[in-house]
Amino acid sequence: MLLAGIPERDCGVIIMLKGKRVTLRGVELTDVEEILKHFNDLEIRQFLGEAIPIAKPEEEEWVRSTWAQRREGRAHVFGIEFNETQQLIGTCGLHAISPIHRSTELGIAVWNKDYWGKGLGTEALRLLLDYAFNQLNLHRVWLRVIEDNERAIHIYLKVGFQHTGRLRQCVFKQGGYQDLLIMDILEDEYHKE
Ligand SMILES: CC(C)(COP(=O)(O)OP(=O)(O)OC[C@H]1O[C@@H](n2cnc3c(N)ncnc32)[C@H](O)[C@@H]1OP(=O)(O)O)[C@@H](O)C(=O)NCCC(=O)NCCS
């Protein structure tokens, strides 16, 4: 993985995580249009646990909030860019970073469905884990996933996450309740992979 400090127009210097087929980079206000083309798709949003539409000013506010959270060390949010075309195809990040417990909650969405099933989500996940354990020196990365999200669960298991908990009937979607699964990976498990 190549690390490069690149100047970001609006918010100082950010880290860029370069993989073979995708690059993780900061999100910018100029990305909002592309994000909104896909992010209000119900199929995507139902996997993220809510179906409330998002408007342009709200998305811009979210982008700005990612800069503030990064400056404060609370979260590192990235856009997932497809190297071949430099198109933004998703977003991912490490949230609720705790310097005391050295833990973080991981989130990912390849929200452009044309890019599903090409191994790009898995590559983005691996870049994020490498960043969490080898750059931020974190001890534990955890996540929440709705029980019917088989695609996501498959890639989480593939990169080394384990099932560690289940919140029963935690999410209401499409007229019924679903359990929310907790998965995590510890630093020694990551380094053994
Ligand atoms: C989950 C997500 C990030 C996966 O991204 P992706 O780029 O499609 O993932 P990849 O192509 O790297 O891998 C997909 C894997 O799922 C497998 N898969 C596809 N459908 C599946 C299913 N129904 N059950 C189990 N595995 C499935 C594929 O075979 C592939 O595994 P393989 O490479 O071992 O064959 C993407 O689908 C997404 O963003 N979904 C909507 C938002 C979301 O669910 N985010 C996660 C919230 S917890």
CSV table of C-alpha atoms and ligand atoms in Angstrom, one decimal:
chain,number,residue,atom,x,y,z
A,1,MET,CA,0.0,0.0,0.0
A,2,LEU,CA,1.3,3.4,-0.9
A,3,LEU,CA,0.7,6.3,1.5
A,4,ALA,CA,0.7,9.8,0.1
A,5,GLY,CA,0.0,13.0,1.9
A,6,ILE,CA,-2.0,15.0,-0.7
A,7,PRO,CA,-3.3,18.5,-0.4
A,8,GLU,CA,-7.0,18.7,-0.1
A,9,ARG,CA,-8.6,21.9,-1.4
A,10,ASP,CA,-10.8,22.6,1.5
A,11,CYS,CA,-9.4,21.0,4.6
A,12,GLY,CA,-5.6,20.6,4.9
A,13,VAL,CA,-3.7,17.4,4.3
A,14,ILE,CA,-5.2,13.9,4.1
A,15,ILE,CA,-3.9,10.5,3.7
A,16,MET,CA,-4.6,8.6,0.5
A,17,LEU,CA,-4.6,4.7,0.6
A,18,LYS,CA,-3.6,3.3,-2.8
A,19,GLY,CA,-4.5,-0.3,-3.6
A,20,LYS,CA,-4.2,-2.2,-6.9
A,21,ARG,CA,-7.7,-1.4,-8.1
A,22,VAL,CA,-9.1,1.1,-5.7
A,23,THR,CA,-7.8,4.1,-3.8
A,24,LEU,CA,-9.3,5.4,-0.6
A,25,ARG,CA,-9.2,9.2,-0.4
A,26,GLY,CA,-10.9,12.0,1.4
A,27,VAL,CA,-14.4,13.0,0.4
A,28,GLU,CA,-15.0,16.5,-1.1
A,29,LEU,CA,-17.9,18.7,-1.8
A,30,THR,CA,-17.5,18.0,-5.5
A,31,ASP,CA,-18.3,14.4,-4.8
A,32,VAL,CA,-21.8,15.1,-3.4
A,33,GLU,CA,-23.5,15.0,-6.8
A,34,GLU,CA,-22.2,11.5,-7.6
A,35,ILE,CA,-22.9,10.2,-4.1
A,36,LEU,CA,-26.5,11.4,-4.3
A,37,LYS,CA,-27.1,9.7,-7.7
A,38,HIS,CA,-26.8,6.4,-5.8
A,39,PHE,CA,-27.2,6.9,-2.1
A,40,ASN,CA,-30.9,7.4,-2.1
A,41,ASP,CA,-31.4,4.0,-3.7
A,42,LEU,CA,-33.5,1.9,-1.3
A,43,GLU,CA,-31.6,-1.3,-2.0
A,44,ILE,CA,-28.5,0.4,-0.7
A,45,ARG,CA,-29.9,2.2,2.2
A,46,GLN,CA,-31.9,-0.6,3.6
A,47,PHE,CA,-28.6,-2.5,4.2
A,48,LEU,CA,-27.4,0.6,6.1
A,49,GLY,CA,-30.4,0.4,8.4
A,50,GLU,CA,-32.5,3.4,7.4
A,51,ALA,CA,-34.5,4.6,4.4
A,52,ILE,CA,-34.7,8.3,5.0
A,53,PRO,CA,-33.9,10.3,1.8
A,54,ILE,CA,-30.9,12.7,1.9
A,55,ALA,CA,-30.9,16.1,0.3
A,56,LYS,CA,-27.9,17.9,-1.3
A,57,PRO,CA,-27.3,20.4,1.6
A,58,GLU,CA,-27.4,17.5,4.1
A,59,GLU,CA,-24.9,15.5,2.1
A,60,GLU,CA,-22.6,18.6,1.9
A,61,GLU,CA,-22.9,19.0,5.7
A,62,TRP,CA,-21.9,15.3,6.1
A,63,VAL,CA,-18.8,15.8,3.9
A,64,ARG,CA,-17.8,18.8,6.0
A,65,SER,CA,-18.4,16.8,9.2
A,66,THR,CA,-15.9,14.1,7.9
A,67,TRP,CA,-13.2,16.8,7.8
A,68,ALA,CA,-13.9,18.0,11.3
A,69,GLN,CA,-14.0,14.4,12.7
A,70,ARG,CA,-10.7,13.6,11.1
A,71,ARG,CA,-9.1,16.7,12.5
A,72,GLU,CA,-10.3,15.8,15.9
A,73,GLY,CA,-9.2,12.2,15.5
A,74,ARG,CA,-12.8,10.8,15.9
A,75,ALA,CA,-13.2,9.3,12.5
A,76,HIS,CA,-11.4,8.7,9.2
A,77,VAL,CA,-13.9,8.7,6.3
A,78,PHE,CA,-12.8,7.9,2.7
A,79,GLY,CA,-14.2,7.8,-0.7
A,80,ILE,CA,-13.6,4.6,-2.7
A,81,GLU,CA,-12.2,5.5,-6.1
A,82,PHE,CA,-11.9,3.0,-8.9
A,83,ASN,CA,-8.3,3.4,-10.2
A,84,GLU,CA,-9.0,2.6,-13.8
A,85,THR,CA,-11.5,5.5,-14.3
A,86,GLN,CA,-10.9,7.5,-11.1
A,87,GLN,CA,-14.7,7.3,-10.6
A,88,LEU,CA,-16.0,7.5,-7.0
A,89,ILE,CA,-17.9,4.2,-6.4
A,90,GLY,CA,-18.5,4.2,-2.6
A,91,THR,CA,-17.5,5.4,0.8
A,92,CYS,CA,-16.1,3.8,3.9
A,93,GLY,CA,-14.5,4.7,7.2
A,94,LEU,CA,-13.4,4.2,10.7
A,95,HIS,CA,-15.8,5.8,13.1
A,96,ALA,CA,-16.0,6.4,16.9
A,97,ILE,CA,-12.3,6.0,17.2
A,98,SER,CA,-11.4,5.6,20.9
A,99,PRO,CA,-7.8,6.4,21.8
A,100,ILE,CA,-8.3,4.8,25.3
A,101,HIS,CA,-9.7,1.4,24.1
A,102,ARG,CA,-7.9,1.7,20.7
A,103,SER,CA,-11.1,0.6,19.0
A,104,THR,CA,-13.1,1.8,16.0
A,105,GLU,CA,-16.3,0.9,14.2
A,106,LEU,CA,-15.9,0.2,10.5
A,107,GLY,CA,-18.5,1.1,7.8
A,108,ILE,CA,-18.5,0.5,4.1
A,109,ALA,CA,-20.8,1.0,1.1
A,110,VAL,CA,-20.0,0.5,-2.5
A,111,TRP,CA,-23.1,2.5,-3.4
A,112,ASN,CA,-22.6,2.3,-7.2
A,113,LYS,CA,-24.2,-1.1,-7.8
A,114,ASP,CA,-22.5,-1.5,-11.3
A,115,TYR,CA,-19.3,-2.2,-9.3
A,116,TRP,CA,-20.6,-4.9,-7.1
A,117,GLY,CA,-19.1,-8.4,-7.3
A,118,LYS,CA,-15.8,-7.3,-8.7
A,119,GLY,CA,-13.7,-7.7,-5.6
A,120,LEU,CA,-13.5,-3.9,-5.0
A,121,GLY,CA,-15.4,-3.9,-1.7
A,122,THR,CA,-13.0,-6.6,-0.4
A,123,GLU,CA,-10.0,-4.6,-1.5
A,124,ALA,CA,-11.3,-1.4,0.1
A,125,LEU,CA,-11.9,-3.4,3.4
A,126,ARG,CA,-8.3,-4.7,3.4
A,127,LEU,CA,-6.9,-1.2,2.8
A,128,LEU,CA,-9.0,0.1,5.7
A,129,LEU,CA,-7.9,-2.7,8.1
A,130,ASP,CA,-4.3,-2.2,7.1
A,131,TYR,CA,-4.7,1.5,7.9
A,132,ALA,CA,-6.5,0.8,11.2
A,133,PHE,CA,-3.9,-1.7,12.5
A,134,ASN,CA,-0.6,-0.6,10.9
A,135,GLN,CA,-1.0,3.1,10.7
A,136,LEU,CA,-3.4,4.1,13.5
A,137,ASN,CA,-2.2,1.3,15.9
A,138,LEU,CA,-5.7,0.3,16.9
A,139,HIS,CA,-6.4,-2.9,18.8
A,140,ARG,CA,-10.0,-3.7,17.7
A,141,VAL,CA,-12.1,-3.0,14.7
A,142,TRP,CA,-15.8,-3.9,15.0
A,143,LEU,CA,-18.9,-3.5,12.9
A,144,ARG,CA,-22.7,-3.9,12.7
A,145,VAL,CA,-24.4,-5.7,9.9
A,146,ILE,CA,-28.0,-6.7,9.3
A,147,GLU,CA,-28.5,-10.4,9.3
A,148,ASP,CA,-29.9,-10.6,5.8
A,149,ASN,CA,-26.8,-8.8,4.3
A,150,GLU,CA,-25.2,-12.0,3.1
A,151,ARG,CA,-22.8,-10.3,0.6
A,152,ALA,CA,-21.4,-8.0,3.3
A,153,ILE,CA,-21.1,-10.8,5.9
A,154,HIS,CA,-19.3,-12.9,3.3
A,155,ILE,CA,-16.6,-10.3,2.8
A,156,TYR,CA,-16.3,-9.5,6.5
A,157,LEU,CA,-15.6,-13.2,7.2
A,158,LYS,CA,-13.2,-13.4,4.3
A,159,VAL,CA,-10.9,-10.6,5.7
A,160,GLY,CA,-10.9,-12.0,9.2
A,161,PHE,CA,-13.9,-10.6,11.1
A,162,GLN,CA,-15.6,-13.0,13.6
A,163,HIS,CA,-19.2,-13.1,14.7
A,164,THR,CA,-19.3,-11.8,18.3
A,165,GLY,CA,-22.8,-10.7,19.0
A,166,ARG,CA,-26.5,-10.4,18.0
A,167,LEU,CA,-29.0,-7.7,18.8
A,168,ARG,CA,-32.3,-9.4,18.4
A,169,GLN,CA,-35.0,-7.7,16.2
A,170,CYS,CA,-33.0,-4.5,16.3
A,171,VAL,CA,-33.8,-3.3,12.7
A,172,PHE,CA,-37.2,-2.8,11.1
A,173,LYS,CA,-37.0,-3.0,7.4
A,174,GLN,CA,-39.4,-4.0,4.6
A,175,GLY,CA,-42.2,-4.6,7.0
A,176,GLY,CA,-40.3,-6.9,9.5
A,177,TYR,CA,-37.7,-7.0,12.2
A,178,GLN,CA,-34.2,-8.3,11.6
A,179,ASP,CA,-31.4,-9.0,14.0
A,180,LEU,CA,-28.2,-6.9,13.9
A,181,LEU,CA,-25.0,-8.9,14.0
A,182,ILE,CA,-21.8,-7.6,15.7
A,183,MET,CA,-18.5,-8.7,14.2
A,184,ASP,CA,-15.0,-7.8,15.1
A,185,ILE,CA,-11.3,-8.4,14.6
A,186,LEU,CA,-8.5,-7.9,17.0
A,187,GLU,CA,-5.0,-6.8,16.1
A,188,ASP,CA,-3.3,-10.1,16.8
A,189,GLU,CA,-5.9,-11.9,14.7
A,190,TYR,CA,-5.3,-9.4,11.9
A,191,HIS,CA,-1.5,-9.9,12.0
A,192,LYS,CA,-1.9,-13.7,12.0
A,193,GLU,CA,-4.0,-13.6,8.7
B,1,LIG,C1,-21.3,-5.3,0.8
B,1,LIG,C2,-20.5,-4.6,-0.3
B,1,LIG,C3,-19.6,-3.5,0.3
B,1,LIG,C4,-19.7,-5.6,-1.0
B,1,LIG,O1,-19.0,-5.0,-2.0
B,1,LIG,P1,-18.5,-5.7,-3.4
B,1,LIG,O2,-17.6,-4.8,-4.1
B,1,LIG,O3,-19.8,-6.2,-4.1
B,1,LIG,O4,-17.8,-7.0,-2.7
B,1,LIG,P2,-16.8,-8.0,-3.5
B,1,LIG,O5,-17.0,-8.0,-4.9
B,1,LIG,O6,-15.4,-7.7,-3.0
B,1,LIG,O7,-17.2,-9.4,-2.8
B,1,LIG,C5,-18.5,-9.8,-2.9
B,1,LIG,C6,-18.5,-11.3,-2.4
B,1,LIG,O8,-19.8,-11.6,-1.9
B,1,LIG,C7,-20.2,-12.8,-2.5
B,1,LIG,N1,-21.6,-12.8,-2.6
B,1,LIG,C8,-22.4,-12.2,-3.4
B,1,LIG,N2,-23.7,-12.4,-3.1
B,1,LIG,C9,-23.7,-13.2,-2.0
B,1,LIG,C10,-24.8,-13.8,-1.2
B,1,LIG,N3,-26.0,-13.6,-1.5
B,1,LIG,N4,-24.4,-14.5,-0.2
B,1,LIG,C11,-23.1,-14.7,0.1
B,1,LIG,N5,-22.1,-14.2,-0.6
B,1,LIG,C12,-22.4,-13.4,-1.7
B,1,LIG,C13,-19.5,-12.9,-3.8
B,1,LIG,O9,-19.4,-14.2,-4.3
B,1,LIG,C14,-18.1,-12.3,-3.4
B,1,LIG,O10,-17.3,-13.2,-2.7
B,1,LIG,P3,-16.1,-14.0,-3.4
B,1,LIG,O11,-15.2,-12.9,-3.9
B,1,LIG,O12,-15.5,-14.7,-2.3
B,1,LIG,O13,-16.7,-14.8,-4.5
B,1,LIG,C15,-21.5,-3.9,-1.3
B,1,LIG,O14,-22.3,-4.9,-1.8
B,1,LIG,C16,-22.4,-2.8,-0.7
B,1,LIG,O15,-21.9,-1.7,-0.5
B,1,LIG,N6,-23.6,-3.1,-0.4
B,1,LIG,C17,-24.6,-2.1,0.1
B,1,LIG,C18,-24.2,-1.4,1.4
B,1,LIG,C19,-23.9,-2.4,2.4
B,1,LIG,O16,-24.5,-3.5,2.6
B,1,LIG,N7,-22.8,-2.1,3.2
B,1,LIG,C20,-22.4,-2.9,4.4
B,1,LIG,C21,-23.3,-2.5,5.5
B,1,LIG,S1,-22.9,-3.5,7.0
